[in-house]
Structure formats: C-alpha cells, structure tokens
XYZ file of C-alpha atoms in Angstrom:
267
model
C -2.132 -22.878 23.704
C -0.393 -19.511 24.417
C -3.807 -17.959 25.108
C -2.388 -14.878 26.948
C -0.046 -14.111 24.046
C -2.873 -14.562 21.548
C -5.096 -12.194 23.509
C -2.227 -9.679 23.683
C -1.848 -9.905 19.905
C -5.534 -9.132 19.398
C -5.319 -6.118 21.715
C -2.145 -4.844 20.024
C -3.755 -5.063 16.574
C -6.763 -3.044 17.730
C -4.523 -0.482 19.438
C -2.339 -0.139 16.326
C -5.337 0.466 14.070
C -6.726 3.035 16.517
C -3.365 4.836 16.512
C -3.382 4.813 12.705
C -6.880 6.324 12.596
C -6.001 9.057 15.087
C -2.854 9.868 13.111
C -4.938 9.960 9.914
C -7.335 12.424 11.529
C -4.395 14.610 12.541
C -2.905 14.277 9.049
C -6.102 15.445 7.381
C -6.354 18.454 9.683
C -9.426 17.161 11.531
C -7.912 18.113 14.917
C -6.630 21.474 13.749
C -3.429 20.238 12.125
C -2.310 21.084 8.619
C -3.748 18.873 5.836
C -1.191 16.588 4.193
C -1.268 18.419 0.857
C -0.178 21.630 2.589
C 2.634 20.079 4.615
C 6.344 20.420 3.848
C 5.752 23.597 1.877
C 3.279 21.821 -0.422
C 5.866 19.220 -1.479
C 3.366 16.410 -0.844
C 0.579 17.939 -2.941
C -0.735 16.363 -6.145
C 1.039 18.952 -8.310
C 4.410 18.722 -6.558
C 6.185 16.448 -9.044
C 5.800 14.530 -12.294
C 5.176 11.332 -10.323
C 2.434 12.611 -8.026
C -1.035 11.080 -8.603
C -4.007 13.435 -8.895
C -5.891 14.117 -5.653
C -8.762 11.595 -6.167
C -6.216 8.754 -6.115
C -5.785 9.215 -2.376
C -9.381 8.142 -1.731
C -8.003 4.597 -1.765
C -6.869 5.262 1.802
C -10.521 5.198 2.856
C -10.881 1.682 1.433
C -7.661 0.518 3.103
C -8.660 2.028 6.454
C -12.140 0.483 6.335
C -10.664 -2.931 5.564
C -8.086 -2.589 8.353
C -10.849 -1.663 10.803
C -12.820 -4.698 9.663
C -9.717 -6.862 10.071
C -9.093 -5.536 13.593
C -12.657 -6.406 14.601
C -12.613 -9.808 12.900
C -9.269 -10.914 14.325
C -10.479 -9.978 17.809
C -13.222 -12.621 17.721
C -12.661 -15.620 20.022
C -12.788 -17.927 16.995
C -9.737 -16.181 15.519
C -7.656 -16.044 18.677
C -5.643 -19.242 18.279
C -5.668 -19.596 14.492
C -2.214 -20.232 13.079
C -2.727 -17.706 10.269
C -3.684 -14.958 12.709
C -0.617 -15.793 14.758
C 1.514 -15.500 11.621
C -0.099 -12.309 10.303
C -1.502 -10.325 13.233
C 1.704 -8.865 14.664
C 2.858 -7.844 11.187
C -0.435 -6.114 10.400
C -0.095 -4.214 13.679
C 3.401 -3.055 12.671
C 2.148 -1.835 9.276
C -0.714 0.061 10.926
C 1.692 1.779 13.341
C 4.109 2.685 10.540
C 1.193 3.974 8.470
C 0.208 6.327 11.267
C 3.835 7.201 11.986
C 4.286 8.461 8.425
C 1.505 10.975 8.988
C 3.139 12.092 12.227
C 6.476 12.488 10.426
C 4.823 14.483 7.649
C 3.077 16.736 10.156
C 5.941 17.414 12.546
C 9.311 16.568 10.948
C 11.131 16.888 7.609
C 10.615 15.609 4.073
C 13.611 13.203 4.170
C 12.187 11.596 7.309
C 8.874 11.020 5.534
C 10.801 9.138 2.834
C 12.514 7.020 5.490
C 9.158 6.382 7.147
C 7.394 5.261 3.984
C 10.313 3.013 3.002
C 10.034 1.284 6.398
C 6.286 0.893 5.828
C 6.928 -0.575 2.368
C 9.409 -3.106 3.776
C 6.957 -4.119 6.500
C 4.183 -4.543 3.941
C 6.416 -6.688 1.720
C 7.105 -8.994 4.670
C 3.426 -9.062 5.669
C 2.172 -9.808 2.172
C 4.809 -12.478 1.674
C 3.684 -14.114 4.912
C 0.070 -13.982 3.705
C 1.118 -15.788 0.524
C 3.135 -18.483 2.289
C 0.469 -19.013 4.979
C -2.634 -19.687 2.829
C -6.033 -19.001 4.299
C -9.545 -20.235 3.779
C -12.825 -18.563 2.974
C -13.964 -15.143 1.852
C -12.943 -13.238 4.985
C -9.386 -14.529 4.802
C -9.182 -13.529 1.151
C -10.645 -10.070 1.748
C -9.325 -9.028 5.154
C -5.845 -10.539 4.976
C -4.842 -11.074 1.344
C -6.997 -8.215 0.048
C -6.115 -5.516 2.562
C -2.392 -6.313 2.711
C -2.272 -6.506 -1.090
C -4.029 -3.172 -1.590
C -1.879 -1.581 1.105
C 1.311 -2.914 -0.493
C 0.349 -1.870 -4.019
C -0.622 1.646 -3.034
C 2.371 2.229 -0.744
C 4.690 0.995 -3.519
C 3.500 3.863 -5.700
C 3.280 6.276 -2.757
C 6.949 5.565 -2.004
C 7.832 6.593 -5.547
C 5.717 9.759 -5.258
C 7.134 10.630 -1.826
C 10.719 10.181 -3.009
C 10.048 12.185 -6.171
C 8.531 14.978 -4.050
C 11.672 15.075 -1.898
C 14.054 15.120 -4.868
C 11.971 17.718 -6.704
C 11.893 19.985 -3.667
C 15.593 19.700 -2.832
C 17.329 18.966 -6.144
C 19.099 21.601 -8.249
C 17.061 23.456 -10.862
C 18.908 21.862 -13.788
C 17.460 18.461 -12.835
C 14.161 19.614 -14.329
C 15.555 19.243 -17.853
C 15.796 15.471 -17.387
C 12.568 15.210 -15.404
C 10.476 13.463 -18.048
C 13.193 10.954 -18.906
C 13.730 10.068 -15.256
C 9.977 9.846 -14.608
C 9.449 7.433 -17.507
C 12.415 5.341 -16.348
C 10.967 5.173 -12.833
C 7.588 4.122 -14.236
C 9.342 1.323 -16.123
C 10.792 0.149 -12.814
C 7.296 0.332 -11.274
C 6.075 -1.957 -14.076
C 8.795 -4.471 -13.272
C 7.963 -4.287 -9.563
C 4.253 -4.759 -10.244
C 4.890 -7.798 -12.441
C 7.317 -9.173 -9.861
C 4.779 -8.837 -7.044
C 2.129 -10.565 -9.163
C 4.462 -13.460 -9.984
C 5.788 -13.865 -6.441
C 2.280 -13.787 -4.966
C 0.921 -16.435 -7.335
C -1.039 -13.876 -9.347
C -2.923 -12.184 -6.521
C -4.762 -9.214 -7.985
C -5.001 -6.737 -5.073
C -1.477 -5.210 -5.363
C -1.867 -4.674 -9.104
C -5.320 -3.201 -8.584
C -3.973 -0.570 -6.184
C -0.975 0.161 -8.392
C -3.176 0.497 -11.472
C -5.525 2.836 -9.586
C -2.698 5.129 -8.545
C -1.031 5.059 -11.953
C -4.301 5.906 -13.681
C -4.673 9.006 -11.524
C -1.014 9.845 -12.076
C -1.810 9.831 -15.804
C -4.809 12.094 -15.216
C -2.602 14.477 -13.266
C 0.030 14.697 -15.970
C -2.424 14.993 -18.836
C -4.899 17.430 -17.298
C -3.213 19.344 -14.464
C 0.181 20.770 -13.550
C 2.915 19.793 -14.040
C 1.717 18.615 -17.436
C 3.591 15.953 -19.409
C 1.977 13.936 -22.183
C 4.949 11.560 -22.250
C 4.705 10.734 -18.541
C 0.912 10.528 -18.740
C 1.000 7.983 -21.569
C 3.746 5.998 -19.842
C 1.629 5.866 -16.675
C -1.347 4.525 -18.662
C 0.785 1.805 -20.243
C 2.198 0.736 -16.872
C -1.279 0.824 -15.285
C -2.505 -1.642 -17.919
C 0.525 -3.896 -17.450
C 0.336 -4.173 -13.663
C -3.342 -5.166 -13.672
C -3.317 -7.260 -16.862
C -0.425 -9.498 -15.783
C -2.051 -10.895 -12.596
C -5.399 -11.250 -14.395
C -3.837 -13.202 -17.263
C -1.696 -15.183 -14.830
C -4.787 -16.139 -12.832
C -6.640 -17.284 -15.952
C -3.692 -19.385 -17.131
C -3.181 -20.860 -13.659
C -6.864 -21.776 -13.320
C -6.894 -23.298 -16.819
C -3.855 -25.388 -15.906
C -5.551 -26.603 -12.725
C -8.679 -27.630 -14.650
C -6.553 -29.382 -17.259
C -4.584 -31.271 -14.635
C -7.757 -32.256 -12.770
C -9.235 -33.685 -15.949
C -6.122 -35.574 -16.921
C-alpha cells in the first residue's frame, strides 16, 4: 500500500532531476552564468592541479545525466510505483540529484571550500545509494542499467571528482613551497584511489560501473599530465597504472565469480 507516499516519491525524483538539469545549465553558462572551468579564479579548470583530468573527461556527465533522466521517467511509470526496490532506492537517487545540482550552485555563487564540502556530501550520498542498490538486488536489464549502472557510474566519477576538487582547493590556497612535494603527494593520492576502487569493486560484488567511471577519469588525468599543463610524467604513468587496476579488478572478479557459479552448479 502507501500509494500516496509512492506517488510523492516519484514526483520528488522527477523534481530533483529537473533541478539538477537546471543547475547544470547554469553551471555551463547556458543562462548567462560563468562556465565551471572559469569559476573560482580558474581553480576548477583542467590545468588547475596535478590531479585534474583533461577536459574531455567531463563528457561523462552527459552520460550520467541521460541515464538519470531515463531513470526518472522509468521510475514514474505506474508499474514501478509500489516496487520494493524503487521504494528503497528512489528517495536516495533524488538526494544525489539535488546534491549534484547543489554543487554547481556552490561553485557558481560561493567559495572553493564550500564546493569541497558539497562534493563530499554528494560522495557520501552516492556511497549509501550504491550500497543500497547492492543489498537490494534487482531484476532485468533496466534495473541493471538505470539503478546499478547509473549509481555506479555516478559514484565512480564523483570519487575521482572529489579528489580533483580537493586538490584544486589545496593548490589554490596552499603555500608555494607545497609545490615541491606535489608529485609525491599526487602519486600517493592515486595509490589511495586504487585502494578505494578495489574496495568498491569487492564490496559491490564486482560491479563494473564504478571502476569504469574511475578508469575513464584516470585515463584523462594521465592525458592531462602527459600532454598538457601542469605536466608530470610520473603522475601520468601512475594514473595509467591505477586506471588499469580499477577496471581490471572488477572484470577479473566477475570472471572468477561466474566460473565459481558454473562449477558449483555442475557439482
């Protein structure tokens, strides 16, 4: 039952995604605002720090937005209204969409530290949402794509974006002598990203979407460090290594898991 609450959830999800899209339009300068790369004195641009991915990496937002739009439409269907998985996931997806849009508002109108706080909140919300998607298994292609896929891609990309956003803040506000240790710190952070990527893969039973988004962003981070400013061969190579790790681990884990299932079924 709880039909009124279920209908409210569907409306809230649609409203949250609409807010996110409007905020994205403002963030890209479509309504006359300043594009993200020019905000905060250029601190959020692709050349702002050693851990900033090259500009093409951000095209993944288009994929995430399209999938979130598709999810908002799909979950609004009468057949989805009272599903237990939609009840478990819908409110959380709405929160992540609002926080996604809020980050763009913070970047446009507030300060760099507040953007870090905003993206950390988004990351926490995505961790909770993705964990719920793992513990509340779905069925069929649409469940896999529009719940597991979109939340996984969103989580993977925002994990790296949180690193880039924090690095942009520290680079812009830290003392000049921090630059001497920049490469060492960047490589150490990338090592932590590798651990996080492997941890997400293991905790999610080898779901591939988070690693795919992480690997995408890390690959473009490598391109940025090897081909554009600020250049760093060491950081570029480290990013390539981590990109391979975070996508290879869930792929190998999936193969091993499937092989074990086949073996057990034949026993």
